Short mmCIF file of C-alpha atoms in Angstrom, two decimals:
data_model
loop_
_atom_site.label_atom_id
_atom_site.label_comp_id
_atom_site.label_asym_id
_atom_site.label_seq_id
_atom_site.Cartn_x
_atom_site.Cartn_y
_atom_site.Cartn_z
CA MET O 1071 13.51 17.05 -15.35
CA GLY O 1072 13.66 13.27 -15.09
CA PRO O 1073 11.31 11.13 -17.17
CA PHE O 1074 9.22 10.06 -14.17
CA VAL O 1075 8.86 13.63 -12.93
CA SER O 1076 7.73 14.89 -16.33
CA GLN O 1077 5.44 11.89 -16.84
CA ALA O 1078 3.78 12.49 -13.46
CA LYS O 1079 3.31 16.15 -14.29
CA SER O 1080 1.82 15.40 -17.72
CA LYS O 1081 -0.74 13.07 -16.12
CA GLY O 1082 -1.65 15.54 -13.38
CA TYR O 1083 -0.04 13.45 -10.64
CA ASP O 1084 2.20 14.81 -7.95
CA PHE O 1085 5.59 13.12 -8.40
CA TYR O 1086 6.21 12.63 -4.68
CA ASP O 1087 2.75 11.09 -4.19
CA SER O 1088 3.51 8.79 -7.13
CA LEU O 1089 6.79 7.79 -5.48
CA ILE O 1090 4.93 6.97 -2.26
CA LEU O 1091 2.36 4.96 -4.22
CA ALA O 1092 5.13 3.11 -6.06
CA SER O 1093 6.65 2.14 -2.70
CA LEU O 1094 3.33 0.59 -1.66
CA VAL O 1095 3.15 -1.32 -4.94
CA GLU O 1096 6.73 -2.48 -4.39
CA ARG O 1097 5.92 -3.98 -1.00
CA GLU O 1098 2.62 -5.51 -2.13
CA ALA O 1099 3.18 -6.96 -5.61
CA LYS O 1100 4.92 -10.23 -6.29
CA ALA O 1101 3.89 -10.79 -9.91
CA ALA O 1102 4.89 -8.11 -12.41
CA LYS O 1103 1.49 -8.29 -14.11
CA ASP O 1104 -0.23 -7.28 -10.87
CA ARG O 1105 1.72 -4.03 -10.34
CA PRO O 1106 -0.48 -1.78 -12.55
CA LYS O 1107 -3.63 -3.38 -11.12
CA ILE O 1108 -2.50 -2.83 -7.52
CA ALA O 1109 -1.55 0.76 -8.36
CA GLY O 1110 -4.99 1.10 -9.95
CA VAL O 1111 -6.74 -0.10 -6.81
CA TYR O 1112 -4.83 2.43 -4.71
CA ARG O 1113 -5.49 5.26 -7.18
CA ASN O 1114 -9.19 4.32 -7.26
CA ARG O 1115 -9.30 4.34 -3.46
CA LEU O 1116 -7.93 7.87 -3.50
CA ASP O 1117 -10.44 9.03 -6.14
CA LYS O 1118 -13.66 10.29 -4.53
CA ASN O 1119 -15.55 9.75 -7.77
CA VAL O 1120 -14.70 6.04 -7.70
CA TYR O 1121 -14.84 5.13 -4.01
CA LYS O 1122 -17.84 7.23 -2.96
CA ASP O 1123 -20.34 4.36 -3.09
CA ALA O 1124 -17.97 1.48 -2.41
CA GLY O 1125 -17.64 1.63 1.36
CA THR O 1126 -13.88 2.21 1.37
CA ASN O 1127 -14.31 5.88 2.34
CA GLY O 1128 -10.97 6.92 0.89
CA LEU O 1129 -8.98 4.54 3.06
CA LEU O 1130 -6.10 2.77 1.33
CA GLN O 1131 -6.20 -0.13 3.80
CA ALA O 1132 -2.66 -1.07 2.77
CA ASP O 1133 -1.20 -3.80 4.98
CA PRO O 1134 2.43 -2.87 4.13
CA THR O 1135 2.00 0.63 5.56
CA VAL O 1136 0.91 -0.77 8.91
CA VAL O 1137 3.79 -3.26 8.91
CA TYR O 1138 6.19 -0.40 8.11
CA ALA O 1139 4.86 1.62 11.05
CA ARG O 1140 5.20 -1.33 13.41
CA ASP O 1141 8.74 -2.06 12.22
CA SER O 1142 9.71 1.60 12.63
CA MET O 1143 8.28 1.71 16.15
CA ALA O 1144 10.14 -1.50 17.06
CA LEU O 1145 13.44 -0.12 15.78
CA GLU O 1146 13.08 2.93 17.97
CA ASP O 1147 13.06 0.61 20.98
CA LEU O 1148 16.16 -1.31 19.87
CA GLY O 1149 19.78 -0.30 19.95
CA VAL O 1150 21.45 -0.10 16.55
CA LYS O 1151 23.51 -3.19 17.38
CA GLU O 1152 20.25 -5.15 17.77
CA TRP O 1153 18.95 -4.24 14.30
CA ASP O 1154 20.77 -7.16 12.66
CA GLU O 1155 18.60 -9.52 14.69
CA TYR O 1156 15.33 -7.80 13.85
CA VAL O 1157 13.13 -9.48 11.21
CA PHE O 1158 11.79 -6.77 8.91
CA TRP O 1159 8.50 -7.07 7.05
CA ASP O 1160 7.54 -10.09 9.10
CA LEU O 1161 3.84 -10.73 9.47
CA LEU O 1162 2.41 -8.92 12.43
CA GLY O 1163 0.40 -11.91 13.52
CA GLU O 1164 -2.60 -9.62 13.53
CA SER O 1165 -5.73 -10.82 11.80
CA ASP O 1166 -7.16 -7.32 11.58
CA TYR O 1167 -4.76 -4.55 10.57
CA SER O 1168 -7.44 -1.96 11.25
CA THR O 1169 -6.98 -2.39 15.00
CA VAL O 1170 -3.18 -2.11 15.09
CA GLN O 1171 -2.20 0.90 17.15
CA VAL O 1172 0.69 3.07 15.99
CA ASP O 1173 2.47 6.01 17.62
CA PRO O 1174 1.15 9.43 16.58
CA GLN O 1175 4.28 10.14 14.52
CA TYR O 1176 3.36 7.16 12.32
CA ALA O 1177 -0.39 7.85 12.24
CA SER O 1178 -0.48 8.41 8.47
CA PHE O 1179 0.84 4.87 8.01
CA GLN O 1180 -2.23 3.39 9.71
CA THR O 1181 -4.09 3.46 6.40
CA TYR O 1182 -7.03 1.53 7.82
CA GLN O 1183 -7.81 4.47 10.07
CA ASN O 1184 -6.47 7.50 8.15
CA LYS O 1185 -7.35 8.56 4.61
CA GLY O 1186 -4.84 9.21 1.88
CA LEU O 1187 -1.25 8.29 1.31
CA PRO O 1188 1.26 7.96 4.14
CA GLU O 1189 3.71 10.82 4.65
CA TRP O 1190 6.70 9.22 2.95
CA PRO O 1191 7.65 6.10 0.97
CA ILE O 1192 7.81 2.81 2.86
CA ALA O 1193 10.44 1.27 0.54
CA THR O 1194 12.59 2.12 -2.45
CA PRO O 1195 10.46 1.29 -5.49
CA THR O 1196 11.81 -0.43 -8.56
CA VAL O 1197 11.38 1.06 -12.01
CA ALA O 1198 8.53 -1.42 -12.59
CA SER O 1199 6.63 -0.16 -9.53
CA MET O 1200 7.23 3.47 -10.51
CA LYS O 1201 5.89 2.77 -14.00
CA ALA O 1202 2.84 1.09 -12.47
CA ALA O 1203 2.19 4.07 -10.18
CA LEU O 1204 2.31 6.39 -13.19
CA ASN O 1205 0.28 4.05 -15.42
CA PRO O 1206 -2.24 2.49 -13.04
CA ALA O 1207 -4.97 0.17 -14.29
CA THR O 1208 -7.86 2.27 -12.98
CA LYS O 1209 -10.43 1.74 -15.74
CA SER O 1210 -11.57 -1.58 -14.28
CA GLY O 1211 -12.85 0.28 -11.24
CA ASN O 1212 -11.29 -2.28 -8.89
CA LEU O 1213 -11.19 -1.22 -5.25
CA PHE O 1214 -10.01 -4.45 -3.66
CA PHE O 1215 -7.29 -7.02 -4.08
CA TYR O 1216 -6.29 -10.11 -2.18
CA ALA O 1217 -2.99 -11.98 -2.15
CA CYS O 1218 -3.96 -15.63 -2.34
CA PRO O 1219 -1.91 -17.61 0.21
CA GLY O 1220 0.82 -19.63 -1.46
CA SER O 1221 0.44 -17.75 -4.73
CA ASP O 1222 2.41 -14.93 -6.32
CA THR O 1223 -0.71 -13.37 -7.80
CA HIS O 1224 -3.63 -11.37 -6.50
CA THR O 1225 -7.34 -11.45 -7.16
CA PHE O 1226 -9.12 -8.17 -7.86
CA ALA O 1227 -12.67 -6.97 -7.23
CA LYS O 1228 -14.87 -3.92 -7.68
CA THR O 1229 -17.15 -4.58 -4.71
CA ALA O 1230 -16.75 -5.74 -1.13
CA SER O 1231 -18.93 -8.77 -1.81
CA GLN O 1232 -16.77 -9.83 -4.78
CA HIS O 1233 -13.70 -9.31 -2.59
CA LEU O 1234 -15.16 -11.52 0.13
CA GLN O 1235 -15.80 -14.24 -2.45
CA ASN O 1236 -12.19 -13.94 -3.62
CA THR O 1237 -10.84 -14.30 -0.09
CA GLN O 1238 -12.95 -17.40 0.49
CA SER O 1239 -12.07 -19.07 -2.81
CA CYS O 1240 -8.29 -18.79 -2.57
#
């Protein structure tokens, strides 16, 4: 058994779920120091004991999952020869990811509307993201993070009001 598989098992995590989580961290984090914190936010959002009073209702609300779904849907409409011209992971131009509609086959990737992890990884995670997924910084109780425009780092918050302050101060 590989070290990540045995580590996941020893912590009571499902390895495949940890791989999916690591892929989200991979697409979200820019600064290495933020990876465990981002993984912690996602783990806290999945933990009913943590999110029950926070208003997140078990929704990951992960922008990269929605972008992945939109990219996947767009590729289905393009011929393979057109893929070279397609810009992956481009901003959707949407101000509210919660309203983005996705095809039913990608419904689990609309993490603003559906609880839990998506069905499969959205990227190949690095070792750093996998380590973060298996060693998330959950003790802070953070349920929100915000990527400050023009910065490689994120701000973190326990409450929606703190998160709103963070988004306005960046």
